[in-house]
Rosetta silent file (secondary structure, phi, psi, omega in degrees, C-alpha in Angstrom):
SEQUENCE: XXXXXXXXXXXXXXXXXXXXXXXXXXXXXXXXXXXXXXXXXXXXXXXXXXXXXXXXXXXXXXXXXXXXXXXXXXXXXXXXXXXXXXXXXXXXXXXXXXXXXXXXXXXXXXXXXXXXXXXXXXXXXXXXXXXXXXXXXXXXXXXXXXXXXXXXXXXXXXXXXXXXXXXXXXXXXXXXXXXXXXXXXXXXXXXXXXXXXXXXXXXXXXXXXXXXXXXXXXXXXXXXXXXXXXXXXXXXXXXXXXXXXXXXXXXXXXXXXXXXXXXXXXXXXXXXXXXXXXXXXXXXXXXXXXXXXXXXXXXXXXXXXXXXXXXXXXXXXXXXX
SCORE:     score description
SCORE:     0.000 S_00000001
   1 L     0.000  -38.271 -156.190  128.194  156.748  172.021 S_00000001
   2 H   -83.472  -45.910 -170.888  130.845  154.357  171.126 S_00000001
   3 H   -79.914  -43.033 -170.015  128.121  151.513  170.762 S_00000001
   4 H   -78.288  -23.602  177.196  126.239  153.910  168.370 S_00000001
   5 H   -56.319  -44.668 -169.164  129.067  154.797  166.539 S_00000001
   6 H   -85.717  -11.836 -177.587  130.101  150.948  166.071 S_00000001
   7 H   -73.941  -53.741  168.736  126.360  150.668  165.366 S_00000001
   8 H   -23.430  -84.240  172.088  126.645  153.133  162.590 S_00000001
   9 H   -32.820  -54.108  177.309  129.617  151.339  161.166 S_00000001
  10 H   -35.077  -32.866 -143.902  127.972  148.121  161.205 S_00000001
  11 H  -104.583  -48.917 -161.297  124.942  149.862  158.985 S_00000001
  12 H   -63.957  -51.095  146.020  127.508  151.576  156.703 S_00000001
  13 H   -17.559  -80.541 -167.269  129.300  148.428  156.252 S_00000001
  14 H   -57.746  -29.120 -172.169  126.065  146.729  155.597 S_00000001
  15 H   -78.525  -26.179  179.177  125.160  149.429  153.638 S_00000001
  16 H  -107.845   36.385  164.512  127.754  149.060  151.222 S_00000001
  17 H  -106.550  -20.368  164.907  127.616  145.882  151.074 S_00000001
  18 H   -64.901  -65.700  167.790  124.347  145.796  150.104 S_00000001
  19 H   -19.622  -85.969 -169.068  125.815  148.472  147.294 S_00000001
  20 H   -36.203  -32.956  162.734  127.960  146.211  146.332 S_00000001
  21 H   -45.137  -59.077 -171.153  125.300  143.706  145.987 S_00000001
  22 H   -80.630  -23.569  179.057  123.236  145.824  144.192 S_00000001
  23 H   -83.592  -25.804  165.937  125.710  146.989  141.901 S_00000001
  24 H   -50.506  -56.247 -173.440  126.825  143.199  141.171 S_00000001
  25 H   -59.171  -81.422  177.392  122.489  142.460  140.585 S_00000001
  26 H     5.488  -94.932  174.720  122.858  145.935  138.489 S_00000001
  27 H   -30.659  -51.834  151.024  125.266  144.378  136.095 S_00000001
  28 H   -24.417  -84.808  179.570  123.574  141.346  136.023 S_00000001
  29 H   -35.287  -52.041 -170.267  120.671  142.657  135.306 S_00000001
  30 H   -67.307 -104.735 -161.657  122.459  144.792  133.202 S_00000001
  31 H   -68.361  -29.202  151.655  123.994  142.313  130.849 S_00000001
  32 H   -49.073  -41.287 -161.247  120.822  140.004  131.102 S_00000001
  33 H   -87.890  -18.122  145.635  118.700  142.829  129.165 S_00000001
  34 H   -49.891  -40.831 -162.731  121.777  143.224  126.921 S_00000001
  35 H   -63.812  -52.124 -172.411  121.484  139.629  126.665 S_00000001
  36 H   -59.611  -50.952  157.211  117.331  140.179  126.003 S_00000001
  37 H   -33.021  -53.611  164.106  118.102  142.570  123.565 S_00000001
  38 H   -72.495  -17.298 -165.217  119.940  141.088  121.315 S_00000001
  39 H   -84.890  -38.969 -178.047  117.549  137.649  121.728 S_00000001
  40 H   -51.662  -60.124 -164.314  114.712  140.610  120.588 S_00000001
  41 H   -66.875  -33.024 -176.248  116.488  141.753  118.023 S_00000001
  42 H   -82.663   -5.063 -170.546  117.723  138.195  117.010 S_00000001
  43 H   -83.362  -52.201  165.881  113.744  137.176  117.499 S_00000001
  44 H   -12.539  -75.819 -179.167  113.209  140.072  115.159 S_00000001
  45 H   -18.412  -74.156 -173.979  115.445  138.755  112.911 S_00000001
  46 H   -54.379  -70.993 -172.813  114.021  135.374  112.656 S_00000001
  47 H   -22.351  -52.514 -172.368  110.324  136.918  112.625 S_00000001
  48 H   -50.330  -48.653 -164.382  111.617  138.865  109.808 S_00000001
  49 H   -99.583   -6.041  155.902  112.419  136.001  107.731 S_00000001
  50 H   -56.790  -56.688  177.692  109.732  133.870  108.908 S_00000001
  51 H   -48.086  -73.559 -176.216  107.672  136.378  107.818 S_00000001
  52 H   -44.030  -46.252  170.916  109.240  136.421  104.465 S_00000001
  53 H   -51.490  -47.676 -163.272  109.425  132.726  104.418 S_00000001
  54 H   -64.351  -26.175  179.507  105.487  132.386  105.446 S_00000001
  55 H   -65.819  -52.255 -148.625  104.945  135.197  102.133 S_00000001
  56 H   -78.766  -57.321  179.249  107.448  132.807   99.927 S_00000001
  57 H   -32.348  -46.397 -146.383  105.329  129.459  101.460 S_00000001
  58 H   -67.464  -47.415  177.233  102.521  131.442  100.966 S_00000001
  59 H  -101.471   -5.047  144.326  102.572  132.388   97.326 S_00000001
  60 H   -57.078  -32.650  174.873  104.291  129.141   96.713 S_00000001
  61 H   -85.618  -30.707  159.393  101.507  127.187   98.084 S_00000001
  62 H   -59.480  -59.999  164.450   99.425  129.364   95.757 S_00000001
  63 H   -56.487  -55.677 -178.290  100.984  128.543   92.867 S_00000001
  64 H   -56.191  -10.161 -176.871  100.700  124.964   93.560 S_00000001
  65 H   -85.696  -28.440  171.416   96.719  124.975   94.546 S_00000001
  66 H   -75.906  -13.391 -172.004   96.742  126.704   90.919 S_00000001
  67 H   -88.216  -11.277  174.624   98.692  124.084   89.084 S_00000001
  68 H   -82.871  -56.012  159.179   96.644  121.403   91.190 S_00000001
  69 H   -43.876  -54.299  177.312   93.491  123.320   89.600 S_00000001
  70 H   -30.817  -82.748 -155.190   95.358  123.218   85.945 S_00000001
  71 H   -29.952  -66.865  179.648   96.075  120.070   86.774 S_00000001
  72 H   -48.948  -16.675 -175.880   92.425  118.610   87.686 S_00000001
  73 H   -91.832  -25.743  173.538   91.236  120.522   84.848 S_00000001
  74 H   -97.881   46.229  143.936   93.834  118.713   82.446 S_00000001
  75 H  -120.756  -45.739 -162.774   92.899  115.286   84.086 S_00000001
  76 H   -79.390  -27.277  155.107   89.126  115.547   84.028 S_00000001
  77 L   -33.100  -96.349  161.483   90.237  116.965   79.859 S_00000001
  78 L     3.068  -72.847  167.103   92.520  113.668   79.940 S_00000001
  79 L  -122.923   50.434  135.994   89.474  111.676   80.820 S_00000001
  80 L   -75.676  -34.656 -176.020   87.289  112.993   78.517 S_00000001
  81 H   -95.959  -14.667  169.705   89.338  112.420   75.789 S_00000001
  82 H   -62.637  -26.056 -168.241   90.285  108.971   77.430 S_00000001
  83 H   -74.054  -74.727 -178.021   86.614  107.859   77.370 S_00000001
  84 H    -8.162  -82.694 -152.946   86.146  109.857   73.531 S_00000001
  85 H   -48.388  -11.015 -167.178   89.474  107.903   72.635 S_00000001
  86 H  -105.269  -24.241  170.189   87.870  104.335   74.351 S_00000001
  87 H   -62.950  -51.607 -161.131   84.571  105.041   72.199 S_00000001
  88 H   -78.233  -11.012  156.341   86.359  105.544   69.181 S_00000001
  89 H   -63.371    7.631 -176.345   88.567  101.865   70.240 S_00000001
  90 H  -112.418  -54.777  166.974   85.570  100.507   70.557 S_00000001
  91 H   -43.436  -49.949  150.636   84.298  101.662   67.612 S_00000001
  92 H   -23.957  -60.713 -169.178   87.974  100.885   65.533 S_00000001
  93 H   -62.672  -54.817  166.451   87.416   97.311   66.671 S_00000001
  94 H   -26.043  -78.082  170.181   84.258   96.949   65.491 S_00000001
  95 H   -40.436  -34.384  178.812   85.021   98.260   61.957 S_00000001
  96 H   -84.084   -4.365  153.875   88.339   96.099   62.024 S_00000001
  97 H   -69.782   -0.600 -176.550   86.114   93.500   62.514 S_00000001
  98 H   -80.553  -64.224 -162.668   83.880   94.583   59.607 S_00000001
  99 H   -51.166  -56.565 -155.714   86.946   94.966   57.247 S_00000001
 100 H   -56.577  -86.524 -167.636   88.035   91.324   58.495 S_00000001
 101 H   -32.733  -44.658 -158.034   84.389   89.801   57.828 S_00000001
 102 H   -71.051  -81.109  152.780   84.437   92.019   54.245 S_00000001
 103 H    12.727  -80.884 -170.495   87.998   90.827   53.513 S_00000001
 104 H   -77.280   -9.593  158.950   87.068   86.871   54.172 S_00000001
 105 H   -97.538    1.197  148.141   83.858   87.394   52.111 S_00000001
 106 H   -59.157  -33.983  170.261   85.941   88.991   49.324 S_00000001
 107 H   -70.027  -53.505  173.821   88.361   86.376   49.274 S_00000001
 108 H   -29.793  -63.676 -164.714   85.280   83.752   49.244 S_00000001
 109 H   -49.787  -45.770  162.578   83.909   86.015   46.440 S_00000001
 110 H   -14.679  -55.484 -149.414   87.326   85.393   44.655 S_00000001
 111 H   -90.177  -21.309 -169.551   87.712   81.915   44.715 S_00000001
 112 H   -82.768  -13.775 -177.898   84.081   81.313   43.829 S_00000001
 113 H   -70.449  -46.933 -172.778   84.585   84.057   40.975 S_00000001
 114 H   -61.665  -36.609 -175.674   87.871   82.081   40.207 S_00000001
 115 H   -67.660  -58.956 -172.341   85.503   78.663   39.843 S_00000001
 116 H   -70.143  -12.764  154.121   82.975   80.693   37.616 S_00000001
 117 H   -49.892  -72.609  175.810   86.048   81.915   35.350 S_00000001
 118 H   -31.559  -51.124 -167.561   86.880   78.379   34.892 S_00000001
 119 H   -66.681  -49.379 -155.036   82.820   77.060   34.343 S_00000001
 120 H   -51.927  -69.029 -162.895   82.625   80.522   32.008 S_00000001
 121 H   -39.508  -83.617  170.063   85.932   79.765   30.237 S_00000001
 122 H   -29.591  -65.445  169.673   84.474   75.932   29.670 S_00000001
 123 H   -37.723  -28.218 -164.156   81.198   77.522   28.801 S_00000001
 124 H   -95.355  -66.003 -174.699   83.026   79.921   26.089 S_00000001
 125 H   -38.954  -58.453  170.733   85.157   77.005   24.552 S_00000001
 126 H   -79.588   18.307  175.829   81.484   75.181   24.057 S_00000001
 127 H   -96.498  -21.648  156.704   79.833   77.960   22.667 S_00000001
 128 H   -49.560  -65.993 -170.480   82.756   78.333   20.156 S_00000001
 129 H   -56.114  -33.105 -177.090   82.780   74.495   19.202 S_00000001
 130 H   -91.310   23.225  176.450   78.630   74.942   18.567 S_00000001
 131 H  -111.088  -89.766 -132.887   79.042   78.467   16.533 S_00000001
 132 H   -44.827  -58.278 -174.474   82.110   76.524   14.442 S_00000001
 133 H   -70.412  -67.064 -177.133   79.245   73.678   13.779 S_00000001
 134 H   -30.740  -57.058 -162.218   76.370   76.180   13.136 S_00000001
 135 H   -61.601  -52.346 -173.459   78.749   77.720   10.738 S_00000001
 136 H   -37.518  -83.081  171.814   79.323   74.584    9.483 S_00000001
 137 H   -38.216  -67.019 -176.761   75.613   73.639    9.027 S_00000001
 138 H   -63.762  -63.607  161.519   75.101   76.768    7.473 S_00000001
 139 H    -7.557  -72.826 -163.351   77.998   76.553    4.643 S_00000001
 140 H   -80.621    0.586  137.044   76.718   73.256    3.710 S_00000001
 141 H   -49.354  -66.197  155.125   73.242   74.295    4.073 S_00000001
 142 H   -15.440  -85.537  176.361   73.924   77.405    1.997 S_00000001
 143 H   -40.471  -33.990  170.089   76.213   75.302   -0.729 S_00000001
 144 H   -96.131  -18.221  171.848   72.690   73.033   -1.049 S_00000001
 145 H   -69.357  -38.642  177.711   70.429   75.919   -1.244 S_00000001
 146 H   -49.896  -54.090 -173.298   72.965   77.169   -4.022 S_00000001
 147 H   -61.164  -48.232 -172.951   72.558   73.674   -5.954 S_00000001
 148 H   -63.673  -34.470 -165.157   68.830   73.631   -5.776 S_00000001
 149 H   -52.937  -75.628 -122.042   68.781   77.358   -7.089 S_00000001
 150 H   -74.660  -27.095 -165.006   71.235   76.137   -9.780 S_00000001
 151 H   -96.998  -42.075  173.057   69.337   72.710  -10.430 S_00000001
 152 H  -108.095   51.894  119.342   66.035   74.394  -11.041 S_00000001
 153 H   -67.376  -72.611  152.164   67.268   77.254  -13.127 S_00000001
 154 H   -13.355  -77.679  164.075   68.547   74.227  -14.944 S_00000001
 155 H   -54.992   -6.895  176.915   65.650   72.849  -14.762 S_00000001
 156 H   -88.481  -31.089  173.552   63.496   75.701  -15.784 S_00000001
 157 H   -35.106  -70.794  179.272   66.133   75.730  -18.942 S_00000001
 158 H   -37.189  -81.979  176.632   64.911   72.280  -19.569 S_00000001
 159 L   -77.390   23.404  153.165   61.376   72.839  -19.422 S_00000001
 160 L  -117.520   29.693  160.545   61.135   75.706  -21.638 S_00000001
 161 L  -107.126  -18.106  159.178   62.932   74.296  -24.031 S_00000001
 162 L   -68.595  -56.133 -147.857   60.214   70.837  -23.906 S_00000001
 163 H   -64.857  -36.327 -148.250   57.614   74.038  -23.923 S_00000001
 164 H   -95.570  -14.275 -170.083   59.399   75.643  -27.254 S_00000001
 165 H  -104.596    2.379  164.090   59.993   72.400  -29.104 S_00000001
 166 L    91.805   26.740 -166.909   56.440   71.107  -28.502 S_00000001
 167 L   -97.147  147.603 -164.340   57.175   68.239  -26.495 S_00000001
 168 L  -110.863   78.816 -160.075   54.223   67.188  -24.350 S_00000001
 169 L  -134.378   21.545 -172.972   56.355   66.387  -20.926 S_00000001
 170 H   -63.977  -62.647  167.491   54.518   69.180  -19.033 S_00000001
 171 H   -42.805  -34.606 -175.894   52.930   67.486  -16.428 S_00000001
 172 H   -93.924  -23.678  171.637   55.903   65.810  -15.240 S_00000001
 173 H   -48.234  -44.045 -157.909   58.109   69.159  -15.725 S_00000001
 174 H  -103.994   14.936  164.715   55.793   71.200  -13.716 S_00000001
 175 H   -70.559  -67.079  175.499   55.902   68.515  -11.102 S_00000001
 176 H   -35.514  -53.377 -169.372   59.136   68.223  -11.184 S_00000001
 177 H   -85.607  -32.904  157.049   60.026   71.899  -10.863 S_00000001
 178 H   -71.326  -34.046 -176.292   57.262   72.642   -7.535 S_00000001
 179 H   -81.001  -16.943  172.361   58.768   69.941   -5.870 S_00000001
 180 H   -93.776  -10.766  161.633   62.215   71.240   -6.062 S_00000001
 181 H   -78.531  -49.438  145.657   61.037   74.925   -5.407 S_00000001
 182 H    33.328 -109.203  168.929   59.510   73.161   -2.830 S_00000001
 183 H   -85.399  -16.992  169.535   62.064   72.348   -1.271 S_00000001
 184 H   -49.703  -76.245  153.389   64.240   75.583   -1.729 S_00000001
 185 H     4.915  -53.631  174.030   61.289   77.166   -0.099 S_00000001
 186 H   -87.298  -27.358 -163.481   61.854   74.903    3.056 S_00000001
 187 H   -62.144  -58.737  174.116   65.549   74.889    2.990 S_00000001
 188 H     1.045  -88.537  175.424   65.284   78.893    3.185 S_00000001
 189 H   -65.478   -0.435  177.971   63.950   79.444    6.426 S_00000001
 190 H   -78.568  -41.730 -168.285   66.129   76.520    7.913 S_00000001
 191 H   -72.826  -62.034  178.690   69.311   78.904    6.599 S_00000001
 192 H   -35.984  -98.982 -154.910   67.413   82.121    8.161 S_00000001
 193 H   -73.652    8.083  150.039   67.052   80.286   11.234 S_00000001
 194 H   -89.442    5.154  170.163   70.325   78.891   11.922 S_00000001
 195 H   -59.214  -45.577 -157.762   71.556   82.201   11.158 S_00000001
 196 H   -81.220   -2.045  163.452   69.403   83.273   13.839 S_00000001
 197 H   -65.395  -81.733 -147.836   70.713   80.242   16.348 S_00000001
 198 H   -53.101  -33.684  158.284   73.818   81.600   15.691 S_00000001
 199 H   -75.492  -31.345  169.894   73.291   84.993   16.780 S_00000001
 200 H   -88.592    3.506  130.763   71.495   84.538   19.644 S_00000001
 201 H   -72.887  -35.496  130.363   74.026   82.485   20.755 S_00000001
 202 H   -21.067  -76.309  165.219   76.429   85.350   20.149 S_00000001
 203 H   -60.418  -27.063  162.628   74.382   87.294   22.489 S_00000001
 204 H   -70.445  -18.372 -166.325   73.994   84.971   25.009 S_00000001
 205 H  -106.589  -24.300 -160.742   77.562   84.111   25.727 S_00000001
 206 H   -65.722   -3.446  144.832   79.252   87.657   25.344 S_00000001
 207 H   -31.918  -89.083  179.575   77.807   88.195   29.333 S_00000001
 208 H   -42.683  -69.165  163.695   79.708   85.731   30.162 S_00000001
 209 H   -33.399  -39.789  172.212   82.754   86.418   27.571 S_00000001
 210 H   -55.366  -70.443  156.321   82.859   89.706   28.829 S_00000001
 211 H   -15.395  -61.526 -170.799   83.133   88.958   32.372 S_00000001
 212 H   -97.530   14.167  155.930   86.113   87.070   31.899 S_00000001
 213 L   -75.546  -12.855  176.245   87.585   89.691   29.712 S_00000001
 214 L  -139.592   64.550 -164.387   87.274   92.532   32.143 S_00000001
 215 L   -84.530  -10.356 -145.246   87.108   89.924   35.143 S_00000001
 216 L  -107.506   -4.867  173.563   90.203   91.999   37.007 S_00000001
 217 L  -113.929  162.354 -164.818   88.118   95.219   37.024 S_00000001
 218 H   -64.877  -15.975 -170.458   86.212   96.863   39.625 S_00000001
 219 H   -99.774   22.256  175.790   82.784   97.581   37.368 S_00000001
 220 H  -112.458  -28.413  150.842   82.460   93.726   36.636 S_00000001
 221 H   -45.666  -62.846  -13.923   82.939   93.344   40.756 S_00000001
 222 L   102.674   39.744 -168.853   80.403   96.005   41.066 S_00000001
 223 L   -45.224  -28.156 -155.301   78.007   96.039   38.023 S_00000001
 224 L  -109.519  -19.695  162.681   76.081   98.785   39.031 S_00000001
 225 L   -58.019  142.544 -177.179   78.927  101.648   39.360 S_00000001
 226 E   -36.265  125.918 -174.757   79.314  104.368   37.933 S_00000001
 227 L   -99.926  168.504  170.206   81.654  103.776   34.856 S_00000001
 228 L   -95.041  169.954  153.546   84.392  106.713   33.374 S_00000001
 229 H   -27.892 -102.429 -168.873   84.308  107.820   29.786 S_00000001
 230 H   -28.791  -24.113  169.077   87.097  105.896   28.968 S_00000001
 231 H   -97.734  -32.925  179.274   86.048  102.704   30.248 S_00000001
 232 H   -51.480  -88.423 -159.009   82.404  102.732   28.649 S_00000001
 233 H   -33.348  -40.174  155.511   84.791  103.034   25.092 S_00000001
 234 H   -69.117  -43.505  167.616   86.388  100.238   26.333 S_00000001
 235 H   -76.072  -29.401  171.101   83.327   97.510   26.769 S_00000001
 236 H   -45.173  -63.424 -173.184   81.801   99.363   24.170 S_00000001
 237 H   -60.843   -2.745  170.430   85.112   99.197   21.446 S_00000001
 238 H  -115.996  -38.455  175.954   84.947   94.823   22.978 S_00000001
 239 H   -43.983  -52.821 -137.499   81.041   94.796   22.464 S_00000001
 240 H   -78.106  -58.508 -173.395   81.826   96.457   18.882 S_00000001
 241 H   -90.355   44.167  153.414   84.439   93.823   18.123 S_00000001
 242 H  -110.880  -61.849 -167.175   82.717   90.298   19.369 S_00000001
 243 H  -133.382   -1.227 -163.165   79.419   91.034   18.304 S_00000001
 244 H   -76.114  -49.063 -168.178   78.208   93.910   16.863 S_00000001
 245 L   -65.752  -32.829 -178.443   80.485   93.470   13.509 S_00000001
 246 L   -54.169  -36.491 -163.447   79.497   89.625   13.038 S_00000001
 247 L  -103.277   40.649  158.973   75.842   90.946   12.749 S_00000001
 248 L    45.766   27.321  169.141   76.659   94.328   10.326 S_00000001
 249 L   -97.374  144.214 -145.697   75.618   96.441   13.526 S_00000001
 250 L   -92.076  145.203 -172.014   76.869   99.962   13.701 S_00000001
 251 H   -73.920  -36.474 -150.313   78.926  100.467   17.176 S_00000001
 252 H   -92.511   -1.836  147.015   78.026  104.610   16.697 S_00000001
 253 H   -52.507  -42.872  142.222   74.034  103.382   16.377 S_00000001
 254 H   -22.329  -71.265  161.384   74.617  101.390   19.401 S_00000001
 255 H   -31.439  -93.344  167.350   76.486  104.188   21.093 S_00000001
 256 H   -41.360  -41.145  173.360   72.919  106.139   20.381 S_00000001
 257 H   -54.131  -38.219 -177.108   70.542  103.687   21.517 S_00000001
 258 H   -55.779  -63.296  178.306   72.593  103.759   24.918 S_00000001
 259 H   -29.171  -50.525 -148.962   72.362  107.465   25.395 S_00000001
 260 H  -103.777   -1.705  178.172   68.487  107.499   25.121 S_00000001
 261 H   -99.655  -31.010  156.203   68.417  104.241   27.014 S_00000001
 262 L   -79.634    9.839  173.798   70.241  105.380   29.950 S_00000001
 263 L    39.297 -119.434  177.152   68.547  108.324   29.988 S_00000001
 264 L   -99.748    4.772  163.170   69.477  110.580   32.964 S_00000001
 265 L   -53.068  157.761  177.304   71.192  107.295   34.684 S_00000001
 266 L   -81.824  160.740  177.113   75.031  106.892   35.111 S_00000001
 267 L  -111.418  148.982 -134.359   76.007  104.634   32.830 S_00000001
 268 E  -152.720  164.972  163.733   77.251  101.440   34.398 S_00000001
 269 H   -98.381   11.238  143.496   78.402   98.130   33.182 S_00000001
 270 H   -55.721  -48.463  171.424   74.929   96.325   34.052 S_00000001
 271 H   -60.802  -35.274 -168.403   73.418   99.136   32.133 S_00000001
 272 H   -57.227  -65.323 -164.473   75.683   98.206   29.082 S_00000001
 273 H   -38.397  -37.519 -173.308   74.700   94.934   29.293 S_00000001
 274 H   -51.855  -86.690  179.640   70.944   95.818   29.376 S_00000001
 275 H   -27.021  -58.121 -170.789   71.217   98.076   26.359 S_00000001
 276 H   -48.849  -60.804  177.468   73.048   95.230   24.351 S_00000001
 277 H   -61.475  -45.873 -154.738   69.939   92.839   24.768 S_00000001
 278 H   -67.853  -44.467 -166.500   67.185   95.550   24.260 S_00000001
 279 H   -55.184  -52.135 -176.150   69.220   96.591   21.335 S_00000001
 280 H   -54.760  -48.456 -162.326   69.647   93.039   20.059 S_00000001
 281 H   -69.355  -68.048 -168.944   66.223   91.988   20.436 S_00000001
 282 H   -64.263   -6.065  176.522   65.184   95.043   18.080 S_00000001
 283 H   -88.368  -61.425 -158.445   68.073   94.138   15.284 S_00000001
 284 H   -51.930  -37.136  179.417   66.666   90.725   15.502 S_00000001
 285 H   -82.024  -28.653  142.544   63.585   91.478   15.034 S_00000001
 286 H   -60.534  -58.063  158.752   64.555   93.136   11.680 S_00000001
 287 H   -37.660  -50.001 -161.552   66.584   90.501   10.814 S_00000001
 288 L  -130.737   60.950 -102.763   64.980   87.569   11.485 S_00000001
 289 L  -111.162  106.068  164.822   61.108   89.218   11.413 S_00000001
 290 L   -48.222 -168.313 -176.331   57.967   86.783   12.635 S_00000001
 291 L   -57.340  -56.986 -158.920   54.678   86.452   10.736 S_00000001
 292 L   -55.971  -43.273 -146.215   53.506   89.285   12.336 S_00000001
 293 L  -118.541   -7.895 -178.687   56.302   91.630   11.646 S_00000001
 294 L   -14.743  -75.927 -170.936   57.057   90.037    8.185 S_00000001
 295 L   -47.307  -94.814 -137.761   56.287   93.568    6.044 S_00000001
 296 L   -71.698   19.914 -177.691   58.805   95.618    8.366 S_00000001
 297 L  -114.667 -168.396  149.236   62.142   92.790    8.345 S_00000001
 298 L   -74.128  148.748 -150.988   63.708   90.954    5.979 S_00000001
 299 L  -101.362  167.730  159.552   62.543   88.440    3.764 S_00000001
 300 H   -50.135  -58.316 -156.406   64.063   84.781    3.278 S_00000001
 301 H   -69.972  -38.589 -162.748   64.711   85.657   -0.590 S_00000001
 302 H   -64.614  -56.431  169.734   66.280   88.851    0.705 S_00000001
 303 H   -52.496  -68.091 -166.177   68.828   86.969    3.170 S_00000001
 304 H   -77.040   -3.451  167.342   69.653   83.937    0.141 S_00000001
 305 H   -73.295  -13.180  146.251   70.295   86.909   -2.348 S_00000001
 306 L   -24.899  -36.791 -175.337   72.494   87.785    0.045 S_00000001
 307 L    70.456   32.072 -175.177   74.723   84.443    0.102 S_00000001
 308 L    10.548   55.515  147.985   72.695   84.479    3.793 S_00000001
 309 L  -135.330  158.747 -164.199   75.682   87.183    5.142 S_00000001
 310 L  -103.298   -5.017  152.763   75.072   89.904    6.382 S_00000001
 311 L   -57.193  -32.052 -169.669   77.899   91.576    4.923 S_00000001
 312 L   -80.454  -12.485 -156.753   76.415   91.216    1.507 S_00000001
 313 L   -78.506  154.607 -179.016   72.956   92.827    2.533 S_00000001
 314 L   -68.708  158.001  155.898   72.465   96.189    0.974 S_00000001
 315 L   -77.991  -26.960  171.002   73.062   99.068    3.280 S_00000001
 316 L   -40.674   -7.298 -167.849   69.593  100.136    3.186 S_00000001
 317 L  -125.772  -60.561  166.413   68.810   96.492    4.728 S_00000001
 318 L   -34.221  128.682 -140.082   71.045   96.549    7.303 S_00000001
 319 L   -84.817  147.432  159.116   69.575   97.237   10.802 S_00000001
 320 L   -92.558   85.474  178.245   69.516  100.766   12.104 S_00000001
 321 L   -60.067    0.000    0.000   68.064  101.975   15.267 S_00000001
């Protein structure tokens, strides 16, 4: 009894030591799941804001795949308009390479323009010194046509005053007086046709005279452009005074003939030029009239009653388109 008793104890002992065990493991245990517990709850945590982060990544990474689409859409723009922009450099170059080539053949065109001012200029002076001598020629041509008139009126005096006083000198009188009509007869058309030197040398140089009178403008560069009012009125109003007044032609007859000659054309200063000859050619042909055309000109006698100018010609003789 004694032994079971101490047996007892032993187990009671054991047994609460084994409590004691278990309430120590308890506590553990016990403050481990406290422990777990808060590691949930701090795992929570973190989840939580993982979570939130992986949302912020999420729509961050969103935005950026769209601005990386923007982007690619403004780079494949970008080089579209870099190629566009690399055409039109290519093209640029070209063109400055046009302008360059037009630019050194304008400057050519210059200096060789500047050489034909100079020949024209030269050209002008000797068409001046050979009008000044034409003129010349014609004065004293003129001044002997005067004298012959004068010497056989004079001489016609003479022999009708042998014819009234009976003097029998006939034969040599009426020699005398054809050979000096004669020659009035040739000198005539010699005066007619240096007038008609003289004008058509008039007309030949004002091209050229013109030229270096409007050499600094664009329609004598450019013949064929369009002209303004205001500049036709200008080569006209220099046409008017070089040659139209030496030859008694009217600038506002002129003026018509242009109209109906450019017809529905621009009028240009090529066209001017045109007009000037066609015009000329038909004054000339009053004035200074072939065989052919004899009846519808002017006559020789017509010209020396005249004092062969063409100021003195009646207006009614004076040419008219």
């Amino acid at each position: 009894h004694m032994r079971l008793n101490k047996q007892l104890e032993e187990t009671y002992i054991d047994h609460v030591g084994n409590k004691t065990d278990l309430n120590v493991e308890n506590d553990r245990l016990i403050a481990i799941n406290i422990n777990l517990t808060d590691a949930v709850e701090a795992a929570a945590s973190e989840y939580t804001q993982l979570s939130e982060s992986n949302d912020s990544l999420t729509s961050t990474n969103q935005n950026l795949t769209d601005k990386l689409t923007t982007l690619e859409t403004v780079n494949a723009d970008l080089t579209s308009t870099g190629d566009a922009l690399s055409g039109r450099l290519d093209n640029l170059t070209i063109t400055s390479e046009d302008l360059s080539k037009q630019a050194d053949d304008l400057t050519a065109n210059n200096t060789a323009q500047a050489s034909q001012i100079v020949t024209l200029q030269n050209e002008k002076e000797d068409l001046i010194e050979t009008q000044n001598n034409l003129t010349a020629t014609i004065a004293q041509t003129q001044a002997e046509s005067e004298y012959y008139d004068e010497y056989n009126s004079n001489l016609t005096s003479v022999v009708t005053f042998i014819d009234n006083n009976g003097i029998n000198t006939k034969p040599t009188s009426i020699e005398l007086t054809a050979s000096i009509s004669e020659t009035i007869d040739t000198v005539r058309p010699q005066l007619v046709s240096s007038m008609k030197v003289s004008y058509d040398e008039l007309v030949d140089g004002y091209p050229c005279n013109a030229d270096v009178a409007f050499s600094s403008r664009d329609f004598v560069v450019n013949p064929i452009m369009s002209m303004t009012q205001i500049q036709v009125d200008e080569v006209v109003g220099y046409l008017e005074n070089t040659v139209l007044q030496r030859m008694c032609l009217s600038k506002t007859d002129f003026e018509t003939f242009l109209t109906q000659y450019a017809g529905n054309r621009d009028v240009s200063y090529g066209l001017i030029n045109e007009a000037m000859l066609r015009y000329y050619i038909l004054a000339s042909d009053h004035y200074f009239p072939d065989e052919a055309q004899q009846l519808k000109g002017l006559s020789d006698m017509e010209w020396a009653n005249a004092g062969y100018e063409c100021q003195k010609l009646p207006e009614d003789l004076k040419f008219i388109y």
